[in-house]
């Protein structure tokens, strides 16, 4: 049974100040998890996690992670200025972008971020717009399918990211000639990998490539960036990854490939998003309506604007009806939001306890790629983000949008000057 970090009494208390729906984050869970990760990789002297800002772009969350030793992985101009604003600078920023606008490279270079190139043509582009830094990384895409045992985990050959093998060789040669002194290698092949085998397999692939690139191009490779992709068990029957086992698997590949090649001082970097935040955030929503037609529908005050993953990918998010945790799940419901889109359903044919109007529902595992993906379809406003602090107090870390925010992009004109909120 999946449990949540919040209960009915606490929610009844929170809603006196902050109405539903809202995203709630668990500071204690975030910190403990970051410490587990850092401890698991402490065998590697240069290890650093660069949190993927896109997963949860909130400065309060980034600050907590910064206090736990994490940097930021950015992929856009605004993510860069967000990191800069909270005092993350220089090589504490990894800039892993693609299809990159000129302004973004200029900003990344100005901040002294480690730039991770997505394409061989970006070598000349970066040189032209900002200059080639002394330290650089390139993103590798081996093509084909990525298998763990016999299971196809993902399809890199179909992904828009990265250099081919031939381009890595050509690119590193070229960059060596351009005066680059330190290199990294990056690759992201599987998303939400709920297996302890993904990172060790990826690591071995990149370590072997690192030795080959050094031998054939003379590049001085000082770090390997395993990127994101470690998954979380969204479904109750999934077994959780064990970060200690994962880190030891990476160490085994390191000891077998890099150490004998005289590369035993290479640093390991990660750019985890989902693993860092996913389980430590939830959406809290209230039941507005029950509708019985061809199916039994529970209508919430949250909708896909607050959490898009179910609508976008058919993703499973576990749901707890607060105060009914121990009740039998004998009722079959579709749990919906209010958008004029039939995919606005948080759950389809889900067995849940009998739900009453006014019940509070918790949608689990929304701490990463949750609030961040939100949008404003149907004129819906995005909810607040709240932090359950370690001392048990709840702090607002982003206010809910208002109609004024929604109409702000017309402020250049008079057409809505008489609008009444
Ligand atoms: C999205 C992304 C991540 C984080 O992915 P998770 O699945 O959240 O771990 C890391 N690096 C890059 C370049 C990304 O695009």
Short mmCIF file of C-alpha atoms and ligand atoms in Angstrom, two decimals:
data_model
loop_
_atom_site.label_atom_id
_atom_site.label_comp_id
_atom_site.label_asym_id
_atom_site.label_seq_id
_atom_site.Cartn_x
_atom_site.Cartn_y
_atom_site.Cartn_z
CA UNK A 1 0.00 0.00 0.00
CA UNK A 2 1.33 3.42 -0.94
CA UNK A 3 1.30 5.94 1.87
CA UNK A 4 1.40 9.70 1.68
CA UNK A 5 3.27 12.14 3.92
CA UNK A 6 0.10 14.03 4.79
CA UNK A 7 -3.13 13.17 6.63
CA UNK A 8 -6.67 14.49 6.85
CA UNK A 9 -6.21 16.46 10.07
CA UNK A 10 -3.19 18.31 8.68
CA UNK A 11 -5.01 19.10 5.41
CA UNK A 12 -8.05 20.39 7.32
CA UNK A 13 -5.65 22.68 9.12
CA UNK A 14 -3.83 23.84 5.95
CA UNK A 15 -7.04 24.69 4.06
CA UNK A 16 -7.94 27.26 6.72
CA UNK A 17 -5.12 29.35 5.19
CA UNK A 18 -4.58 27.95 1.71
CA UNK A 19 -7.58 26.69 -0.25
CA UNK A 20 -7.35 23.58 -2.44
CA UNK A 21 -6.06 22.66 -4.91
CA UNK A 22 -2.37 23.00 -4.08
CA UNK A 23 0.94 21.24 -4.55
CA UNK A 24 2.55 20.24 -1.27
CA UNK A 25 6.23 19.29 -0.84
CA UNK A 26 7.84 17.37 1.99
CA UNK A 27 11.10 19.03 3.05
CA UNK A 28 12.16 16.17 5.30
CA UNK A 29 11.69 13.61 2.53
CA UNK A 30 13.59 15.77 0.03
CA UNK A 31 16.56 16.25 2.35
CA UNK A 32 16.77 12.62 3.48
CA UNK A 33 16.66 11.40 -0.11
CA UNK A 34 19.37 13.84 -1.26
CA UNK A 35 21.57 12.68 1.64
CA UNK A 36 21.03 9.02 0.69
CA UNK A 37 22.06 9.80 -2.89
CA UNK A 38 25.19 11.71 -1.89
CA UNK A 39 26.19 8.99 0.55
CA UNK A 40 25.67 6.25 -2.04
CA UNK A 41 28.03 8.00 -4.49
CA UNK A 42 30.53 9.17 -1.87
CA UNK A 43 33.00 6.53 -3.16
CA UNK A 44 33.58 8.94 -6.07
CA UNK A 45 35.62 11.97 -5.03
CA UNK A 46 34.18 14.45 -7.52
CA UNK A 47 30.56 13.28 -7.40
CA UNK A 48 27.90 15.95 -7.83
CA UNK A 49 24.15 15.94 -8.47
CA UNK A 50 22.93 18.75 -10.72
CA UNK A 51 19.18 18.86 -10.05
CA UNK A 52 17.17 19.08 -13.29
CA UNK A 53 15.51 22.44 -12.71
CA UNK A 54 12.76 21.77 -15.25
CA UNK A 55 11.33 19.10 -12.93
CA UNK A 56 10.49 21.57 -10.11
CA UNK A 57 11.54 25.13 -10.96
CA UNK A 58 10.89 26.67 -7.56
CA UNK A 59 13.64 28.73 -5.89
CA UNK A 60 12.76 27.46 -2.39
CA UNK A 61 13.14 23.86 -3.54
CA UNK A 62 16.39 24.66 -5.35
CA UNK A 63 17.70 26.28 -2.15
CA UNK A 64 16.97 23.15 -0.11
CA UNK A 65 18.82 21.04 -2.67
CA UNK A 66 21.68 23.55 -2.78
CA UNK A 67 22.01 23.16 1.00
CA UNK A 68 22.29 19.42 0.42
CA UNK A 69 25.18 19.96 -2.00
CA UNK A 70 23.34 19.90 -5.33
CA UNK A 71 23.91 22.16 -8.31
CA UNK A 72 21.45 22.91 -11.11
CA UNK A 73 20.96 21.36 -14.52
CA UNK A 74 19.44 24.07 -16.73
CA UNK A 75 18.25 23.93 -20.30
CA UNK A 76 16.94 27.43 -20.96
CA UNK A 77 17.61 31.11 -20.34
CA UNK A 78 15.02 31.41 -17.59
CA UNK A 79 16.28 28.33 -15.78
CA UNK A 80 19.75 29.89 -15.88
CA UNK A 81 18.61 33.18 -14.38
CA UNK A 82 16.60 31.32 -11.72
CA UNK A 83 19.76 29.42 -10.70
CA UNK A 84 21.81 32.60 -10.76
CA UNK A 85 19.25 34.40 -8.59
CA UNK A 86 19.60 31.89 -5.76
CA UNK A 87 23.38 32.01 -5.90
CA UNK A 88 24.17 28.93 -7.94
CA UNK A 89 26.95 29.92 -10.30
CA UNK A 90 29.89 28.77 -12.39
CA UNK A 91 30.47 25.06 -12.50
CA UNK A 92 27.58 24.42 -10.12
CA UNK A 93 25.45 24.84 -13.24
CA UNK A 94 25.28 22.26 -16.00
CA UNK A 95 23.70 23.65 -19.15
CA UNK A 96 22.16 20.69 -21.00
CA UNK A 97 20.05 22.25 -23.73
CA UNK A 98 19.07 21.35 -27.26
CA UNK A 99 18.01 23.40 -30.28
CA UNK A 100 19.68 26.18 -28.29
CA UNK A 101 19.03 29.88 -28.97
CA UNK A 102 22.05 32.16 -29.13
CA UNK A 103 21.04 34.16 -26.03
CA UNK A 104 21.00 30.99 -23.93
CA UNK A 105 24.57 30.02 -24.85
CA UNK A 106 25.74 33.57 -24.19
CA UNK A 107 24.13 33.55 -20.72
CA UNK A 108 25.50 30.09 -19.87
CA UNK A 109 29.00 31.15 -20.90
CA UNK A 110 28.72 34.38 -18.94
CA UNK A 111 27.73 32.44 -15.80
CA UNK A 112 30.65 30.06 -16.29
CA UNK A 113 28.26 27.09 -16.47
CA UNK A 114 29.49 23.78 -17.86
CA UNK A 115 28.05 23.71 -21.37
CA UNK A 116 26.82 20.35 -22.63
CA UNK A 117 26.52 20.41 -26.42
CA UNK A 118 23.66 18.50 -28.02
CA UNK A 119 24.91 18.56 -31.61
CA UNK A 120 28.14 18.69 -33.54
CA UNK A 121 26.99 21.81 -35.40
CA UNK A 122 26.76 23.60 -32.05
CA UNK A 123 30.56 23.60 -31.77
CA UNK A 124 30.84 26.27 -34.47
CA UNK A 125 27.64 27.97 -33.33
CA UNK A 126 28.88 28.31 -29.74
CA UNK A 127 32.30 29.45 -30.98
CA UNK A 128 30.63 32.16 -33.03
CA UNK A 129 28.16 33.46 -30.43
CA UNK A 130 30.05 33.08 -27.13
CA UNK A 131 33.38 31.37 -27.67
CA UNK A 132 34.47 27.84 -26.73
CA UNK A 133 35.14 27.46 -22.98
CA UNK A 134 38.12 25.57 -21.53
CA UNK A 135 35.81 22.88 -20.16
CA UNK A 136 33.00 21.36 -22.19
CA UNK A 137 30.73 18.32 -22.45
CA UNK A 138 29.01 16.59 -25.37
CA UNK A 139 25.87 14.53 -25.31
CA UNK A 140 26.06 11.02 -26.76
CA UNK A 141 23.27 9.08 -28.49
CA UNK A 142 24.25 5.52 -29.43
CA UNK A 143 21.07 4.99 -31.50
CA UNK A 144 19.21 1.69 -31.63
CA UNK A 145 17.19 0.50 -28.65
CA UNK A 146 18.38 0.36 -25.06
CA UNK A 147 17.78 -3.01 -23.42
CA UNK A 148 18.10 -4.15 -19.84
CA UNK A 149 18.21 -7.96 -20.00
CA UNK A 150 15.72 -8.60 -22.80
CA UNK A 151 13.38 -5.72 -22.04
CA UNK A 152 13.46 -2.72 -24.34
CA UNK A 153 13.72 0.24 -21.97
CA UNK A 154 13.70 3.04 -24.51
CA UNK A 155 14.45 3.94 -28.08
CA UNK A 156 17.48 6.30 -28.38
CA UNK A 157 17.50 5.84 -32.17
CA UNK A 158 14.24 7.73 -32.23
CA UNK A 159 15.33 10.51 -29.86
CA UNK A 160 16.30 13.97 -31.11
CA UNK A 161 19.18 14.32 -28.64
CA UNK A 162 22.92 13.91 -28.86
CA UNK A 163 25.86 13.13 -31.15
CA UNK A 164 26.39 9.82 -32.97
CA UNK A 165 29.54 7.84 -32.18
CA UNK A 166 31.31 9.15 -35.29
CA UNK A 167 30.34 12.71 -34.38
CA UNK A 168 31.71 12.25 -30.85
CA UNK A 169 35.10 11.27 -32.29
CA UNK A 170 35.11 14.10 -34.81
CA UNK A 171 33.78 16.64 -32.32
CA UNK A 172 36.28 15.85 -29.54
CA UNK A 173 39.17 16.05 -32.05
CA UNK A 174 37.94 19.40 -33.20
CA UNK A 175 37.46 20.70 -29.66
CA UNK A 176 40.94 19.51 -28.64
CA UNK A 177 42.31 21.52 -31.56
CA UNK A 178 40.28 24.53 -30.46
CA UNK A 179 42.06 24.46 -27.11
CA UNK A 180 39.55 22.74 -24.81
CA UNK A 181 41.39 21.45 -21.75
CA UNK A 182 38.73 19.39 -19.95
CA UNK A 183 35.95 17.23 -21.30
CA UNK A 184 32.86 15.48 -20.05
CA UNK A 185 30.53 12.94 -21.65
CA UNK A 186 26.77 13.01 -21.12
CA UNK A 187 23.98 10.68 -22.14
CA UNK A 188 20.30 10.23 -21.25
CA UNK A 189 18.88 7.04 -22.73
CA UNK A 190 15.99 5.92 -20.54
CA UNK A 191 13.38 7.95 -18.71
CA UNK A 192 11.83 6.80 -15.41
CA UNK A 193 13.89 3.61 -15.22
CA UNK A 194 12.46 1.59 -12.35
CA UNK A 195 15.37 -0.85 -12.27
CA UNK A 196 18.71 -0.82 -10.50
CA UNK A 197 20.44 -1.88 -13.73
CA UNK A 198 19.98 1.22 -15.91
CA UNK A 199 22.65 3.51 -14.44
CA UNK A 200 25.35 0.79 -14.21
CA UNK A 201 24.72 -0.23 -17.84
CA UNK A 202 24.77 3.38 -19.04
CA UNK A 203 27.89 4.04 -16.97
CA UNK A 204 29.76 1.12 -18.52
CA UNK A 205 28.81 2.28 -22.02
CA UNK A 206 30.03 5.83 -21.29
CA UNK A 207 33.21 4.68 -19.49
CA UNK A 208 34.17 2.54 -22.51
CA UNK A 209 33.47 5.48 -24.78
CA UNK A 210 35.56 7.75 -22.54
CA UNK A 211 38.60 5.46 -22.85
CA UNK A 212 38.16 5.27 -26.63
CA UNK A 213 37.74 9.04 -27.00
CA UNK A 214 40.81 9.71 -24.90
CA UNK A 215 42.87 7.19 -26.88
CA UNK A 216 41.74 8.38 -30.31
CA UNK A 217 41.45 12.13 -29.79
CA UNK A 218 43.72 12.91 -26.86
CA UNK A 219 40.81 14.56 -25.02
CA UNK A 220 41.36 14.99 -21.27
CA UNK A 221 38.12 13.53 -19.90
CA UNK A 222 37.49 14.62 -16.32
CA UNK A 223 33.80 13.81 -15.76
CA UNK A 224 31.00 11.51 -16.88
CA UNK A 225 27.46 12.85 -16.57
CA UNK A 226 24.95 10.01 -16.20
CA UNK A 227 22.13 12.57 -16.49
CA UNK A 228 18.60 11.83 -15.29
CA UNK A 229 16.34 8.85 -15.71
CA UNK A 230 16.36 7.03 -12.38
CA UNK A 231 12.68 6.29 -11.89
CA UNK A 232 10.22 6.10 -9.03
CA UNK A 233 7.48 3.54 -8.32
CA UNK A 234 4.33 5.41 -9.33
CA UNK A 235 2.32 2.17 -9.06
CA UNK A 236 1.81 0.35 -5.77
CA UNK A 237 3.08 -2.97 -7.17
CA UNK A 238 6.38 -1.52 -8.43
CA UNK A 239 9.55 -2.15 -6.48
CA UNK A 240 11.48 0.96 -5.49
CA UNK A 241 15.01 1.50 -6.82
CA UNK A 242 17.81 1.03 -4.32
CA UNK A 243 20.24 3.92 -4.75
CA UNK A 244 22.97 2.11 -2.81
CA UNK A 245 22.77 -0.86 -5.23
CA UNK A 246 22.72 1.53 -8.21
CA UNK A 247 25.79 3.45 -6.98
CA UNK A 248 27.68 0.22 -6.29
CA UNK A 249 26.80 -1.00 -9.81
CA UNK A 250 28.29 2.21 -11.24
CA UNK A 251 31.37 1.73 -9.02
CA UNK A 252 31.87 -1.82 -10.34
CA UNK A 253 31.87 -0.55 -13.96
CA UNK A 254 34.20 2.30 -12.90
CA UNK A 255 36.65 -0.11 -11.26
CA UNK A 256 36.54 -2.48 -14.23
CA UNK A 257 36.79 0.05 -17.07
CA UNK A 258 38.13 3.44 -15.98
CA UNK A 259 40.57 2.50 -13.22
CA UNK A 260 42.60 0.01 -15.36
CA UNK A 261 42.71 2.65 -18.13
CA UNK A 262 44.37 5.09 -15.73
CA UNK A 263 41.22 7.19 -15.46
CA UNK A 264 40.50 6.58 -11.78
CA UNK A 265 40.09 10.27 -11.02
CA UNK A 266 37.12 10.91 -13.33
CA UNK A 267 34.18 12.54 -11.52
CA UNK A 268 30.64 11.18 -11.76
CA UNK A 269 27.84 13.69 -12.21
CA UNK A 270 24.09 13.12 -12.26
CA UNK A 271 21.19 15.32 -13.37
CA UNK A 272 18.31 13.67 -11.58
CA UNK A 273 14.92 15.33 -11.48
CA UNK A 274 12.18 12.79 -10.86
CA UNK A 275 14.23 10.77 -8.38
CA UNK A 276 15.04 13.87 -6.32
CA UNK A 277 11.54 15.28 -6.02
CA UNK A 278 8.84 12.98 -7.46
CA UNK A 279 7.76 11.12 -4.31
CA UNK A 280 8.15 14.20 -2.09
CA UNK A 281 5.33 16.20 -3.63
CA UNK A 282 1.61 15.65 -3.99
CA UNK A 283 -1.49 17.46 -5.21
CA UNK A 284 -4.20 17.99 -2.61
CA UNK A 285 -7.65 18.47 -4.11
CA UNK A 286 -11.25 18.54 -2.95
CA UNK A 287 -14.19 16.64 -4.44
CA UNK A 288 -16.69 19.08 -5.96
CA UNK A 289 -19.15 16.73 -7.67
CA UNK A 290 -20.13 13.16 -8.28
CA UNK A 291 -21.72 12.38 -11.62
CA UNK A 292 -23.33 9.04 -12.50
CA UNK A 293 -23.95 8.38 -16.21
CA UNK A 294 -22.39 5.54 -18.18
CA UNK A 295 -19.67 5.63 -15.58
CA UNK A 296 -19.24 6.99 -12.08
CA UNK A 297 -17.27 10.25 -12.16
CA UNK A 298 -15.65 12.09 -9.26
CA UNK A 299 -15.03 15.74 -10.17
CA UNK A 300 -12.17 17.54 -8.41
CA UNK A 301 -11.21 21.18 -7.99
CA UNK A 302 -7.82 20.28 -9.55
CA UNK A 303 -7.47 19.56 -13.26
CA UNK A 304 -4.80 18.77 -15.86
CA UNK A 305 -3.54 22.35 -15.50
CA UNK A 306 -2.18 21.29 -12.10
CA UNK A 307 -0.89 17.92 -13.25
CA UNK A 308 -0.60 17.08 -16.90
CA UNK A 309 1.09 13.68 -16.83
CA UNK A 310 -2.08 11.55 -16.82
CA UNK A 311 -3.60 13.55 -19.70
CA UNK A 312 -0.36 13.69 -21.66
CA UNK A 313 1.06 10.19 -21.21
CA UNK A 314 -1.77 8.24 -19.60
CA UNK A 315 0.56 8.18 -16.58
CA UNK A 316 -0.56 6.43 -13.40
CA UNK A 317 -0.66 8.51 -10.23
CA UNK A 318 -1.79 6.80 -7.07
CA UNK A 319 -4.71 8.40 -5.23
CA UNK A 320 -5.47 8.36 -1.52
CA UNK A 321 -8.84 9.48 -0.14
CA UNK A 322 -7.85 11.18 3.10
CA UNK A 323 -9.43 9.73 6.22
CA UNK A 324 -10.39 6.58 4.29
CA UNK A 325 -6.93 5.05 4.04
CA UNK A 326 -8.08 1.79 5.65
CA UNK A 327 -11.42 1.49 3.83
CA UNK A 328 -12.02 -1.22 1.24
CA UNK A 329 -11.60 -0.10 -2.39
CA UNK A 330 -14.96 -1.33 -3.62
CA UNK A 331 -15.97 1.54 -5.90
CA UNK A 332 -14.93 2.04 -9.50
CA UNK A 333 -14.42 5.68 -10.46
CA UNK A 334 -13.04 7.98 -13.11
CA UNK A 335 -11.48 10.90 -11.25
CA UNK A 336 -11.68 14.03 -13.39
CA UNK A 337 -10.86 17.70 -13.59
CA UNK A 338 -13.02 20.36 -15.20
CA UNK A 339 -11.29 20.97 -18.54
CA UNK A 340 -13.28 20.63 -21.74
CA UNK A 341 -10.99 17.79 -22.75
CA UNK A 342 -11.94 14.19 -22.17
CA UNK A 343 -8.36 13.31 -21.29
CA UNK A 344 -8.62 15.48 -18.18
CA UNK A 345 -8.78 12.43 -15.90
CA UNK A 346 -6.43 11.74 -13.02
CA UNK A 347 -7.61 8.14 -12.92
CA UNK A 348 -9.72 5.89 -15.12
CA UNK A 349 -11.58 2.87 -13.76
CA UNK A 350 -9.77 3.22 -10.44
CA UNK A 351 -10.92 1.18 -7.44
CA UNK A 352 -11.22 3.51 -4.48
CA UNK A 353 -13.12 3.72 -1.19
CA UNK A 354 -16.60 5.24 -1.41
CA UNK A 355 -16.04 8.94 -2.08
CA UNK A 356 -18.25 11.74 -0.78
CA UNK A 357 -18.48 15.33 -1.92
CA UNK A 358 -16.07 17.43 0.14
CA UNK A 359 -13.55 14.61 0.60
CA UNK A 360 -9.89 15.52 0.16
CA UNK A 361 -7.94 13.46 -2.36
CA UNK A 362 -4.18 13.23 -2.48
CA UNK A 363 -2.63 12.58 -5.89
CA UNK A 364 0.77 11.02 -5.20
CA UNK A 365 4.24 11.50 -6.67
CA UNK A 366 3.72 14.89 -8.27
CA UNK A 367 6.88 16.53 -6.90
CA UNK A 368 8.67 16.38 -10.25
CA UNK A 369 7.26 17.23 -13.68
CA UNK A 370 4.01 18.13 -11.91
CA UNK A 371 3.45 21.85 -11.30
CA UNK A 372 6.21 22.53 -13.83
CA UNK A 373 4.28 21.18 -16.80
CA UNK A 374 1.14 23.13 -16.00
CA UNK A 375 -0.58 25.41 -18.46
CA UNK A 376 -3.62 27.67 -18.67
CA UNK A 377 -6.05 25.88 -20.96
CA UNK A 378 -9.70 26.84 -20.54
CA UNK A 379 -8.65 29.95 -18.65
CA UNK A 380 -7.72 27.82 -15.65
CA UNK A 381 -5.25 29.21 -13.15
CA UNK A 382 -2.28 27.41 -11.73
CA UNK A 383 -2.38 26.46 -8.06
CA UNK A 384 -0.10 27.43 -5.20
CA UNK A 385 2.93 25.45 -4.09
CA UNK A 386 3.32 24.82 -0.36
CA UNK A 387 6.19 23.41 1.65
CA UNK A 388 5.66 21.14 4.64
CA UNK A 389 8.76 22.15 6.58
CA UNK A 390 10.78 19.89 8.81
CA UNK A 391 9.29 21.59 11.87
CA UNK A 392 5.78 20.67 10.70
CA UNK A 393 4.84 24.23 9.70
CA UNK A 394 3.47 24.88 6.22
CA UNK A 395 4.97 27.69 4.18
CA UNK A 396 3.74 29.05 0.86
CA UNK A 397 6.56 28.85 -1.69
CA UNK A 398 4.53 30.06 -4.68
CA UNK A 399 1.16 31.77 -4.58
CA UNK A 400 -1.72 30.63 -6.72
CA UNK A 401 -2.26 32.49 -9.99
CA UNK A 402 -4.94 35.13 -10.13
CA UNK A 403 -7.01 36.36 -13.06
CA UNK A 404 -4.68 39.35 -13.20
CA UNK A 405 -1.76 37.02 -13.93
CA UNK A 406 -3.81 35.30 -16.61
CA UNK A 407 -4.59 38.58 -18.41
CA UNK A 408 -1.17 40.16 -17.80
CA UNK A 409 0.00 39.60 -21.36
CA UNK A 410 -2.64 42.08 -22.58
CA UNK A 411 -1.29 44.88 -20.41
CA UNK A 412 0.24 46.55 -23.49
CA UNK A 413 -3.25 47.37 -24.71
CA UNK A 414 -6.46 49.09 -23.55
CA UNK A 415 -8.79 46.39 -24.75
CA UNK A 416 -9.18 44.77 -21.30
CA UNK A 417 -8.68 47.93 -19.27
CA UNK A 418 -12.19 47.68 -17.82
CA UNK A 419 -12.00 44.01 -16.98
CA UNK A 420 -13.48 43.20 -13.54
CA UNK A 421 -11.76 40.49 -11.57
C1 LIG B 1 14.61 16.02 -18.07
C2 LIG B 1 16.08 15.93 -17.97
C3 LIG B 1 16.69 15.45 -16.81
C4 LIG B 1 15.93 14.92 -15.64
O1 LIG B 1 15.19 13.80 -15.98
P1 LIG B 1 14.43 12.93 -14.86
O2 LIG B 1 13.69 11.92 -15.67
O3 LIG B 1 13.55 13.85 -14.15
O4 LIG B 1 15.47 12.33 -13.99
C5 LIG B 1 18.08 15.45 -16.78
N1 LIG B 1 18.82 15.90 -17.81
C6 LIG B 1 18.27 16.37 -18.94
C7 LIG B 1 19.14 16.86 -20.02
C8 LIG B 1 16.88 16.40 -19.07
O5 LIG B 1 16.34 16.86 -20.19
#
